[in-house]
GROMACS .gro file of C-alpha atoms in nm:
model
  445
    1UNK     CA    1  -0.005   0.001   0.002
    2UNK     CA    2   0.283   0.247   0.070
    3UNK     CA    3   0.436   0.176  -0.261
    4UNK     CA    4   0.112   0.239  -0.427
    5UNK     CA    5   0.061   0.566  -0.244
    6UNK     CA    6   0.422   0.674  -0.341
    7UNK     CA    7   0.345   0.599  -0.711
    8UNK     CA    8   0.032   0.800  -0.681
    9UNK     CA    9   0.208   1.095  -0.523
   10UNK     CA   10   0.468   1.110  -0.811
   11UNK     CA   11   0.349   1.383  -1.056
   12UNK     CA   12   0.264   1.230  -1.387
   13UNK     CA   13   0.411   1.451  -1.669
   14UNK     CA   14   0.307   1.205  -1.943
   15UNK     CA   15  -0.017   1.382  -2.041
   16UNK     CA   16   0.153   1.711  -2.080
   17UNK     CA   17   0.423   1.552  -2.288
   18UNK     CA   18   0.164   1.386  -2.514
   19UNK     CA   19  -0.033   1.707  -2.543
   20UNK     CA   20   0.288   1.892  -2.652
   21UNK     CA   21   0.379   1.625  -2.899
   22UNK     CA   22   0.011   1.627  -3.026
   23UNK     CA   23   0.014   2.008  -3.070
   24UNK     CA   24   0.347   1.986  -3.249
   25UNK     CA   25   0.226   1.718  -3.477
   26UNK     CA   26  -0.101   1.917  -3.559
   27UNK     CA   27   0.107   2.231  -3.617
   28UNK     CA   28   0.340   2.037  -3.849
   29UNK     CA   29   0.052   1.881  -4.042
   30UNK     CA   30  -0.121   2.221  -4.068
   31UNK     CA   31   0.196   2.379  -4.207
   32UNK     CA   32   0.251   2.090  -4.450
   33UNK     CA   33  -0.112   2.126  -4.567
   34UNK     CA   34  -0.053   2.498  -4.612
   35UNK     CA   35   0.268   2.451  -4.800
   36UNK     CA   36   0.104   2.171  -5.006
   37UNK     CA   37  -0.195   2.402  -5.090
   38UNK     CA   38   0.056   2.670  -5.169
   39UNK     CA   39   0.255   2.443  -5.392
   40UNK     CA   40  -0.061   2.327  -5.579
   41UNK     CA   41  -0.165   2.691  -5.622
   42UNK     CA   42   0.166   2.791  -5.743
   43UNK     CA   43   0.172   2.482  -5.983
   44UNK     CA   44  -0.168   2.584  -6.122
   45UNK     CA   45  -0.035   2.931  -6.164
   46UNK     CA   46   0.271   2.801  -6.340
   47UNK     CA   47   0.053   2.578  -6.556
   48UNK     CA   48  -0.166   2.873  -6.645
   49UNK     CA   49   0.133   3.091  -6.727
   50UNK     CA   50   0.282   2.802  -6.936
   51UNK     CA   51  -0.053   2.775  -7.123
   52UNK     CA   52  -0.055   3.154  -7.170
   53UNK     CA   53   0.305   3.137  -7.282
   54UNK     CA   54   0.232   2.858  -7.531
   55UNK     CA   55  -0.065   3.061  -7.660
   56UNK     CA   56   0.150   3.374  -7.704
   57UNK     CA   57   0.410   3.157  -7.871
   58UNK     CA   58   0.141   3.021  -8.113
   59UNK     CA   59   0.013   3.379  -8.166
   60UNK     CA   60   0.384   3.492  -8.229
   61UNK     CA   61   0.432   3.205  -8.465
   62UNK     CA   62   0.117   3.293  -8.655
   63UNK     CA   63   0.210   3.658  -8.664
   64UNK     CA   64   0.555   3.554  -8.792
   65UNK     CA   65   0.393   3.348  -9.063
   66UNK     CA   66   0.162   3.638  -9.150
   67UNK     CA   67   0.463   3.863  -9.144
   68UNK     CA   68   0.654   3.631  -9.374
   69UNK     CA   69   0.354   3.599  -9.611
   70UNK     CA   70   0.310   3.975  -9.617
   71UNK     CA   71   0.699   4.021  -9.676
   72UNK     CA   72   0.665   3.765  -9.961
   73UNK     CA   73   0.358   3.949 -10.103
   74UNK     CA   74   0.557   4.283 -10.061
   75UNK     CA   75   0.853   4.133 -10.242
   76UNK     CA   76   0.626   4.008 -10.523
   77UNK     CA   77   0.451   4.349 -10.540
   78UNK     CA   78   0.789   4.507 -10.553
   79UNK     CA   79   0.898   4.278 -10.838
   80UNK     CA   80   0.576   4.339 -11.024
   81UNK     CA   81   0.620   4.710 -10.969
   82UNK     CA   82   0.981   4.684 -11.100
   83UNK     CA   83   0.867   4.487 -11.394
   84UNK     CA   84   0.587   4.732 -11.464
   85UNK     CA   85   0.820   5.022 -11.435
   86UNK     CA   86   1.063   4.843 -11.684
   87UNK     CA   87   0.759   4.776 -11.911
   88UNK     CA   88   0.663   5.144 -11.875
   89UNK     CA   89   1.017   5.252 -11.949
   90UNK     CA   90   1.018   5.022 -12.250
   91UNK     CA   91   0.679   5.167 -12.363
   92UNK     CA   92   0.808   5.508 -12.330
   93UNK     CA   93   1.120   5.417 -12.531
   94UNK     CA   94   0.896   5.262 -12.799
   95UNK     CA   95   0.675   5.573 -12.782
   96UNK     CA   96   0.987   5.785 -12.829
   97UNK     CA   97   1.102   5.564 -13.111
   98UNK     CA   98   0.756   5.584 -13.273
   99UNK     CA   99   0.755   5.957 -13.216
  100UNK     CA  100   1.088   5.989 -13.385
  101UNK     CA  101   0.970   5.754 -13.664
  102UNK     CA  102   0.651   5.964 -13.694
  103UNK     CA  103   0.848   6.287 -13.708
  104UNK     CA  104   1.073   6.125 -13.972
  105UNK     CA  105   0.764   6.000 -14.173
  106UNK     CA  106   0.610   6.352 -14.139
  107UNK     CA  107   0.936   6.497 -14.264
  108UNK     CA  108   0.947   6.250 -14.556
  109UNK     CA  109   0.582   6.324 -14.617
  110UNK     CA  110   0.656   6.691 -14.622
  111UNK     CA  111   0.945   6.631 -14.861
  112UNK     CA  112   0.732   6.416 -15.077
  113UNK     CA  113   0.460   6.688 -15.082
  114UNK     CA  114   0.725   6.943 -15.178
  115UNK     CA  115   0.857   6.702 -15.446
  116UNK     CA  116   0.503   6.641 -15.563
  117UNK     CA  117   0.429   7.014 -15.586
  118UNK     CA  118   0.755   7.056 -15.778
  119UNK     CA  119   0.661   6.777 -16.002
  120UNK     CA  120   0.318   6.915 -16.054
  121UNK     CA  121   0.479   7.252 -16.142
  122UNK     CA  122   0.708   7.082 -16.372
  123UNK     CA  123   0.418   6.884 -16.536
  124UNK     CA  124   0.229   7.213 -16.560
  125UNK     CA  125   0.519   7.377 -16.720
  126UNK     CA  126   0.571   7.088 -16.947
  127UNK     CA  127   0.196   7.092 -17.045
  128UNK     CA  128   0.238   7.460 -17.114
  129UNK     CA  129   0.554   7.394 -17.318
  130UNK     CA  130   0.367   7.114 -17.495
  131UNK     CA  131   0.075   7.334 -17.571
  132UNK     CA  132   0.313   7.602 -17.696
  133UNK     CA  133   0.485   7.336 -17.908
  134UNK     CA  134   0.156   7.221 -18.050
  135UNK     CA  135   0.067   7.572 -18.118
  136UNK     CA  136   0.409   7.627 -18.291
  137UNK     CA  137   0.361   7.298 -18.486
  138UNK     CA  138   0.021   7.406 -18.589
  139UNK     CA  139   0.153   7.739 -18.682
  140UNK     CA  140   0.438   7.577 -18.881
  141UNK     CA  141   0.193   7.332 -19.040
  142UNK     CA  142  -0.013   7.632 -19.143
  143UNK     CA  143   0.298   7.795 -19.279
  144UNK     CA  144   0.395   7.476 -19.457
  145UNK     CA  145   0.059   7.446 -19.608
  146UNK     CA  146   0.073   7.812 -19.711
  147UNK     CA  147   0.409   7.753 -19.873
  148UNK     CA  148   0.290   7.441 -20.052
  149UNK     CA  149  -0.007   7.635 -20.174
  150UNK     CA  150   0.220   7.903 -20.282
  151UNK     CA  151   0.439   7.646 -20.452
  152UNK     CA  152   0.158   7.489 -20.621
  153UNK     CA  153   0.018   7.816 -20.717
  154UNK     CA  154   0.355   7.962 -20.834
  155UNK     CA  155   0.497   7.621 -20.961
  156UNK     CA  156   0.837   7.746 -20.860
  157UNK     CA  157   1.166   7.588 -20.888
  158UNK     CA  158   1.154   7.215 -20.814
  159UNK     CA  159   1.498   7.216 -20.672
  160UNK     CA  160   1.420   7.492 -20.438
  161UNK     CA  161   1.085   7.326 -20.350
  162UNK     CA  162   1.267   7.004 -20.289
  163UNK     CA  163   1.521   7.171 -20.077
  164UNK     CA  164   1.244   7.355 -19.896
  165UNK     CA  165   1.055   7.027 -19.861
  166UNK     CA  166   1.378   6.868 -19.710
  167UNK     CA  167   1.409   7.148 -19.464
  168UNK     CA  168   1.047   7.132 -19.386
  169UNK     CA  169   1.076   6.756 -19.344
  170UNK     CA  170   1.371   6.805 -19.117
  171UNK     CA  171   1.186   7.068 -18.922
  172UNK     CA  172   0.886   6.828 -18.913
  173UNK     CA  173   1.112   6.537 -18.798
  174UNK     CA  174   1.258   6.767 -18.534
  175UNK     CA  175   0.923   6.876 -18.431
  176UNK     CA  176   0.792   6.518 -18.416
  177UNK     CA  177   1.113   6.417 -18.221
  178UNK     CA  178   1.031   6.712 -17.981
  179UNK     CA  179   0.679   6.592 -17.954
  180UNK     CA  180   0.786   6.234 -17.877
  181UNK     CA  181   1.032   6.367 -17.624
  182UNK     CA  182   0.756   6.584 -17.466
  183UNK     CA  183   0.515   6.279 -17.470
  184UNK     CA  184   0.791   6.058 -17.305
  185UNK     CA  185   0.862   6.334 -17.053
  186UNK     CA  186   0.485   6.365 -16.985
  187UNK     CA  187   0.468   5.990 -16.935
  188UNK     CA  188   0.771   5.985 -16.694
  189UNK     CA  189   0.611   6.281 -16.503
  190UNK     CA  190   0.288   6.093 -16.482
  191UNK     CA  191   0.472   5.781 -16.354
  192UNK     CA  192   0.658   5.992 -16.097
  193UNK     CA  193   0.332   6.167 -16.008
  194UNK     CA  194   0.162   5.825 -15.952
  195UNK     CA  195   0.455   5.710 -15.744
  196UNK     CA  196   0.443   6.030 -15.546
  197UNK     CA  197   0.069   5.987 -15.497
  198UNK     CA  198   0.128   5.625 -15.383
  199UNK     CA  199   0.413   5.737 -15.147
  200UNK     CA  200   0.185   6.004 -15.020
  201UNK     CA  201  -0.103   5.762 -14.956
  202UNK     CA  202   0.130   5.510 -14.780
  203UNK     CA  203   0.274   5.782 -14.578
  204UNK     CA  204  -0.076   5.901 -14.487
  205UNK     CA  205  -0.162   5.526 -14.392
  206UNK     CA  206   0.167   5.496 -14.189
  207UNK     CA  207   0.084   5.824 -14.025
  208UNK     CA  208  -0.264   5.705 -13.935
  209UNK     CA  209  -0.118   5.364 -13.804
  210UNK     CA  210   0.142   5.559 -13.609
  211UNK     CA  211  -0.127   5.778 -13.471
  212UNK     CA  212  -0.343   5.477 -13.375
  213UNK     CA  213  -0.031   5.309 -13.214
  214UNK     CA  214   0.041   5.627 -13.016
  215UNK     CA  215  -0.314   5.644 -12.906
  216UNK     CA  216  -0.299   5.283 -12.791
  217UNK     CA  217   0.043   5.335 -12.626
  218UNK     CA  218  -0.111   5.640 -12.449
  219UNK     CA  219  -0.407   5.438 -12.330
  220UNK     CA  220  -0.168   5.162 -12.211
  221UNK     CA  221   0.038   5.416 -12.033
  222UNK     CA  222  -0.258   5.561 -11.851
  223UNK     CA  223  -0.363   5.209 -11.758
  224UNK     CA  224  -0.010   5.121 -11.640
  225UNK     CA  225   0.002   5.458 -11.444
  226UNK     CA  226  -0.330   5.375 -11.282
  227UNK     CA  227  -0.210   5.023 -11.193
  228UNK     CA  228   0.114   5.173 -11.062
  229UNK     CA  229  -0.079   5.413 -10.842
  230UNK     CA  230  -0.292   5.120 -10.713
  231UNK     CA  231   0.020   4.911 -10.665
  232UNK     CA  232   0.178   5.191 -10.487
  233UNK     CA  233  -0.135   5.233 -10.253
  234UNK     CA  234  -0.122   4.851 -10.190
  235UNK     CA  235   0.249   4.879 -10.120
  236UNK     CA  236   0.188   5.157  -9.881
  237UNK     CA  237  -0.091   4.949  -9.710
  238UNK     CA  238   0.151   4.654  -9.699
  239UNK     CA  239   0.411   4.874  -9.538
  240UNK     CA  240   0.153   5.003  -9.285
  241UNK     CA  241   0.059   4.635  -9.204
  242UNK     CA  242   0.416   4.538  -9.177
  243UNK     CA  243   0.485   4.823  -8.942
  244UNK     CA  244   0.180   4.721  -8.738
  245UNK     CA  245   0.299   4.365  -8.722
  246UNK     CA  246   0.645   4.470  -8.620
  247UNK     CA  247   0.494   4.676  -8.337
  248UNK     CA  248   0.267   4.377  -8.230
  249UNK     CA  249   0.573   4.148  -8.246
  250UNK     CA  250   0.784   4.386  -8.031
  251UNK     CA  251   0.492   4.417  -7.773
  252UNK     CA  252   0.463   4.039  -7.773
  253UNK     CA  253   0.834   4.009  -7.713
  254UNK     CA  254   0.817   4.258  -7.423
  255UNK     CA  255   0.521   4.048  -7.286
  256UNK     CA  256   0.728   3.734  -7.320
  257UNK     CA  257   1.023   3.885  -7.144
  258UNK     CA  258   0.798   4.004  -6.857
  259UNK     CA  259   0.643   3.650  -6.835
  260UNK     CA  260   0.971   3.486  -6.847
  261UNK     CA  261   1.099   3.705  -6.559
  262UNK     CA  262   0.782   3.620  -6.362
  263UNK     CA  263   0.839   3.251  -6.438
  264UNK     CA  264   1.195   3.272  -6.320
  265UNK     CA  265   1.079   3.450  -5.997
  266UNK     CA  266   0.806   3.195  -5.942
  267UNK     CA  267   1.053   2.911  -6.016
  268UNK     CA  268   1.284   3.053  -5.753
  269UNK     CA  269   0.987   3.083  -5.512
  270UNK     CA  270   0.885   2.727  -5.595
  271UNK     CA  271   1.242   2.607  -5.530
  272UNK     CA  272   1.247   2.778  -5.197
  273UNK     CA  273   0.897   2.637  -5.109
  274UNK     CA  274   1.012   2.286  -5.225
  275UNK     CA  275   1.312   2.324  -4.986
  276UNK     CA  276   1.077   2.428  -4.711
  277UNK     CA  277   0.836   2.132  -4.796
  278UNK     CA  278   1.125   1.890  -4.795
  279UNK     CA  279   1.235   2.021  -4.450
  280UNK     CA  280   0.869   1.994  -4.334
  281UNK     CA  281   0.861   1.642  -4.470
  282UNK     CA  282   1.179   1.547  -4.292
  283UNK     CA  283   1.026   1.694  -3.976
  284UNK     CA  284   0.710   1.510  -4.025
  285UNK     CA  285   0.885   1.185  -4.101
  286UNK     CA  286   1.086   1.240  -3.784
  287UNK     CA  287   0.759   1.297  -3.590
  288UNK     CA  288   0.607   0.998  -3.746
  289UNK     CA  289   0.914   0.791  -3.676
  290UNK     CA  290   0.898   0.901  -3.316
  291UNK     CA  291   0.527   0.805  -3.305
  292UNK     CA  292   0.617   0.463  -3.454
  293UNK     CA  293   0.885   0.422  -3.209
  294UNK     CA  294   0.634   0.513  -2.931
  295UNK     CA  295   0.386   0.262  -3.069
  296UNK     CA  296   0.664   0.013  -3.089
  297UNK     CA  297   0.724   0.070  -2.722
  298UNK     CA  298   0.364   0.002  -2.639
  299UNK     CA  299   0.371  -0.304  -2.869
  300UNK     CA  300   0.674  -0.431  -2.680
  301UNK     CA  301   0.493  -0.363  -2.354
  302UNK     CA  302   0.185  -0.536  -2.483
  303UNK     CA  303   0.385  -0.838  -2.601
  304UNK     CA  304   0.577  -0.855  -2.274
  305UNK     CA  305   0.264  -0.851  -2.072
  306UNK     CA  306   0.111  -1.110  -2.298
  307UNK     CA  307   0.429  -1.325  -2.244
  308UNK     CA  308   0.388  -1.280  -1.869
  309UNK     CA  309   0.027  -1.399  -1.886
  310UNK     CA  310   0.058  -1.689  -2.135
  311UNK     CA  311   0.392  -1.800  -2.034
  312UNK     CA  312   0.652  -1.985  -2.246
  313UNK     CA  313   0.480  -2.228  -2.479
  314UNK     CA  314   0.599  -2.353  -2.814
  315UNK     CA  315   0.253  -2.300  -2.971
  316UNK     CA  316   0.238  -1.938  -2.885
  317UNK     CA  317   0.544  -1.729  -2.980
  318UNK     CA  318   0.652  -1.373  -3.071
  319UNK     CA  319   0.821  -1.310  -3.409
  320UNK     CA  320   0.937  -0.958  -3.480
  321UNK     CA  321   0.626  -0.737  -3.448
  322UNK     CA  322   0.375  -1.026  -3.454
  323UNK     CA  323   0.228  -1.248  -3.185
  324UNK     CA  324   0.166  -1.586  -3.338
  325UNK     CA  325  -0.094  -1.846  -3.216
  326UNK     CA  326  -0.082  -2.191  -3.368
  327UNK     CA  327  -0.427  -2.284  -3.510
  328UNK     CA  328  -0.441  -2.600  -3.286
  329UNK     CA  329  -0.445  -2.379  -2.982
  330UNK     CA  330  -0.755  -2.190  -3.097
  331UNK     CA  331  -0.930  -2.411  -3.352
  332UNK     CA  332  -1.014  -2.765  -3.431
  333UNK     CA  333  -0.916  -2.909  -3.774
  334UNK     CA  334  -1.125  -2.757  -4.059
  335UNK     CA  335  -1.319  -2.540  -3.813
  336UNK     CA  336  -1.362  -2.172  -3.739
  337UNK     CA  337  -1.514  -2.205  -3.392
  338UNK     CA  338  -1.271  -2.119  -3.112
  339UNK     CA  339  -1.209  -2.383  -2.842
  340UNK     CA  340  -1.269  -2.311  -2.485
  341UNK     CA  341  -0.898  -2.315  -2.397
  342UNK     CA  342  -0.829  -2.089  -2.683
  343UNK     CA  343  -1.120  -1.865  -2.576
  344UNK     CA  344  -0.952  -1.811  -2.236
  345UNK     CA  345  -0.630  -1.695  -2.401
  346UNK     CA  346  -0.808  -1.455  -2.630
  347UNK     CA  347  -1.004  -1.318  -2.335
  348UNK     CA  348  -0.672  -1.257  -2.144
  349UNK     CA  349  -0.526  -1.106  -2.458
  350UNK     CA  350  -0.826  -0.867  -2.476
  351UNK     CA  351  -0.804  -0.759  -2.111
  352UNK     CA  352  -0.428  -0.691  -2.158
  353UNK     CA  353  -0.483  -0.491  -2.464
  354UNK     CA  354  -0.757  -0.287  -2.288
  355UNK     CA  355  -0.510  -0.191  -2.018
  356UNK     CA  356  -0.236  -0.105  -2.262
  357UNK     CA  357  -0.475   0.099  -2.481
  358UNK     CA  358  -0.553   0.331  -2.183
  359UNK     CA  359  -0.181   0.428  -2.189
  360UNK     CA  360  -0.165   0.480  -2.566
  361UNK     CA  361  -0.212   0.854  -2.657
  362UNK     CA  362  -0.538   0.931  -2.842
  363UNK     CA  363  -0.341   1.097  -3.134
  364UNK     CA  364  -0.197   0.747  -3.219
  365UNK     CA  365  -0.446   0.577  -3.460
  366UNK     CA  366  -0.355   0.223  -3.359
  367UNK     CA  367  -0.534  -0.108  -3.479
  368UNK     CA  368  -0.483  -0.467  -3.396
  369UNK     CA  369  -0.449  -0.663  -3.725
  370UNK     CA  370  -0.564  -1.023  -3.685
  371UNK     CA  371  -0.437  -1.241  -3.984
  372UNK     CA  372  -0.551  -1.609  -4.055
  373UNK     CA  373  -0.321  -1.850  -4.223
  374UNK     CA  374  -0.362  -2.210  -4.334
  375UNK     CA  375  -0.131  -2.490  -4.462
  376UNK     CA  376  -0.125  -2.595  -4.826
  377UNK     CA  377  -0.357  -2.890  -4.791
  378UNK     CA  378  -0.663  -2.809  -4.981
  379UNK     CA  379  -1.016  -2.802  -4.833
  380UNK     CA  380  -1.346  -2.834  -5.003
  381UNK     CA  381  -1.648  -2.831  -4.781
  382UNK     CA  382  -1.988  -2.660  -4.821
  383UNK     CA  383  -1.889  -2.407  -4.560
  384UNK     CA  384  -1.529  -2.351  -4.672
  385UNK     CA  385  -1.489  -2.416  -5.049
  386UNK     CA  386  -1.117  -2.325  -5.011
  387UNK     CA  387  -0.850  -2.219  -4.761
  388UNK     CA  388  -0.930  -1.847  -4.832
  389UNK     CA  389  -1.276  -1.882  -4.666
  390UNK     CA  390  -1.128  -2.096  -4.369
  391UNK     CA  391  -0.844  -1.851  -4.294
  392UNK     CA  392  -1.077  -1.546  -4.318
  393UNK     CA  393  -1.345  -1.713  -4.103
  394UNK     CA  394  -1.091  -1.790  -3.826
  395UNK     CA  395  -0.965  -1.431  -3.828
  396UNK     CA  396  -1.316  -1.297  -3.805
  397UNK     CA  397  -1.397  -1.534  -3.513
  398UNK     CA  398  -1.094  -1.404  -3.314
  399UNK     CA  399  -1.195  -1.044  -3.394
  400UNK     CA  400  -1.559  -1.109  -3.280
  401UNK     CA  401  -1.436  -1.254  -2.956
  402UNK     CA  402  -1.221  -0.948  -2.883
  403UNK     CA  403  -1.510  -0.729  -2.956
  404UNK     CA  404  -1.728  -0.921  -2.718
  405UNK     CA  405  -1.467  -0.871  -2.450
  406UNK     CA  406  -1.458  -0.492  -2.469
  407UNK     CA  407  -1.227  -0.388  -2.751
  408UNK     CA  408  -1.364  -0.128  -2.994
  409UNK     CA  409  -1.437  -0.273  -3.335
  410UNK     CA  410  -1.276   0.034  -3.502
  411UNK     CA  411  -0.949  -0.074  -3.348
  412UNK     CA  412  -0.963  -0.437  -3.504
  413UNK     CA  413  -0.890  -0.566  -3.856
  414UNK     CA  414  -0.936  -0.924  -3.984
  415UNK     CA  415  -0.774  -1.066  -4.298
  416UNK     CA  416  -0.739  -1.419  -4.440
  417UNK     CA  417  -0.438  -1.518  -4.646
  418UNK     CA  418  -0.504  -1.886  -4.709
  419UNK     CA  419  -0.194  -2.090  -4.777
  420UNK     CA  420  -0.015  -1.825  -4.985
  421UNK     CA  421   0.217  -1.679  -4.696
  422UNK     CA  422   0.383  -1.970  -4.543
  423UNK     CA  423   0.671  -1.917  -4.289
  424UNK     CA  424   0.815  -2.264  -4.370
  425UNK     CA  425   0.802  -2.373  -4.724
  426UNK     CA  426   0.892  -2.740  -4.662
  427UNK     CA  427   0.633  -3.010  -4.685
  428UNK     CA  428   0.678  -3.189  -4.364
  429UNK     CA  429   0.418  -3.231  -4.088
  430UNK     CA  430   0.593  -2.977  -3.863
  431UNK     CA  431   0.619  -2.717  -4.137
  432UNK     CA  432   0.241  -2.754  -4.215
  433UNK     CA  433   0.175  -2.713  -3.835
  434UNK     CA  434   0.374  -2.393  -3.818
  435UNK     CA  435   0.198  -2.252  -4.127
  436UNK     CA  436  -0.149  -2.299  -3.961
  437UNK     CA  437  -0.155  -1.998  -3.745
  438UNK     CA  438  -0.323  -1.684  -3.629
  439UNK     CA  439  -0.095  -1.368  -3.625
  440UNK     CA  440  -0.168  -1.060  -3.412
  441UNK     CA  441   0.000  -0.730  -3.504
  442UNK     CA  442  -0.039  -0.402  -3.321
  443UNK     CA  443   0.018  -0.130  -3.584
  444UNK     CA  444  -0.107   0.206  -3.695
  445UNK     CA  445  -0.364   0.270  -3.954
   0.00000   0.00000   0.00000
């Protein structure tokens, strides 16, 4: 009684220590949750920024493509404008050549007109001379006729008449030669006049054709000038669009630089937070390890008290963190009903665990795991079609008995493993006996 009173008089610091550890664990978990939520939030922000950056990159690529297309169009327009300018220069040169040809043709036409007028004057003079010659011939013929009449009337000297006749014949021959020359000259003048008329008409036709060609060239030049004005307007519009695209690209580049800086800063913050989370994880792991060590201490105490209650028996033993009952201690062969002797052991186990559980802190979520195992000999009954059902039913029977003796159901777990987790893989009678077992393990959830 004195020793009990002394124990009661000693101050119990354990609840305060447990409360401090619980508060520390709660604070650690809360901080870990806060940093986890912050990390998720930052990850979402980074994902959003990555998406926005990818969208901006896509827009930049599209704008670059449009810029390249506009640049190609501008180059094509510049080439077309250069071609049109060269065509215009060629047309101007052709127009100048046609103008010079036209001026040459006009000069030739003027010269031909002057030649024609001169020829017409010569023809007129020749016609006058011819008319005068005809008049002279007619006058001479009249004289000859008068002389012949005089000769006939007078009957003059034959010799003189013959001589006079010869002279008159010579004069008549010379006059006829002159008439022939005048006729030939008139013909040549007429031929020259017809040639001059033909040349004049061809020159007029050529002048008309040149005029038509000049009018067509003038129209083409006006069309080309209109097209050049339009192309210049289009080129100005293209330059305006290119300048606008350049401004947009520069703005996008600035935005990308800002976003990259923000990403770098957020990555730095993320690295810092990851380091903090890693440190918190280490602290949490240390806290959990301490809790596991504490639970291991209670498990050792629990197993020690069970050893004191049950004593040293070969069919009940401790292996690592497990308390093992051989199935023969609790069950008959091919049965899941607990024997009376085994029931007493389970009742003592429940009482011991109830006493130990009062000392386990409430923040340790402990459970007693009950595992059923069988040997590899098959079973095929109506109640147990296989060793799965038999091992599970035996574990459930133990759990129900523990619940009936005051252990809370939420602290108990039943599982059946059949013959698939043997501790001895040989096929002897002793190995099969060791494999038929119920294992109890005090662990955390």
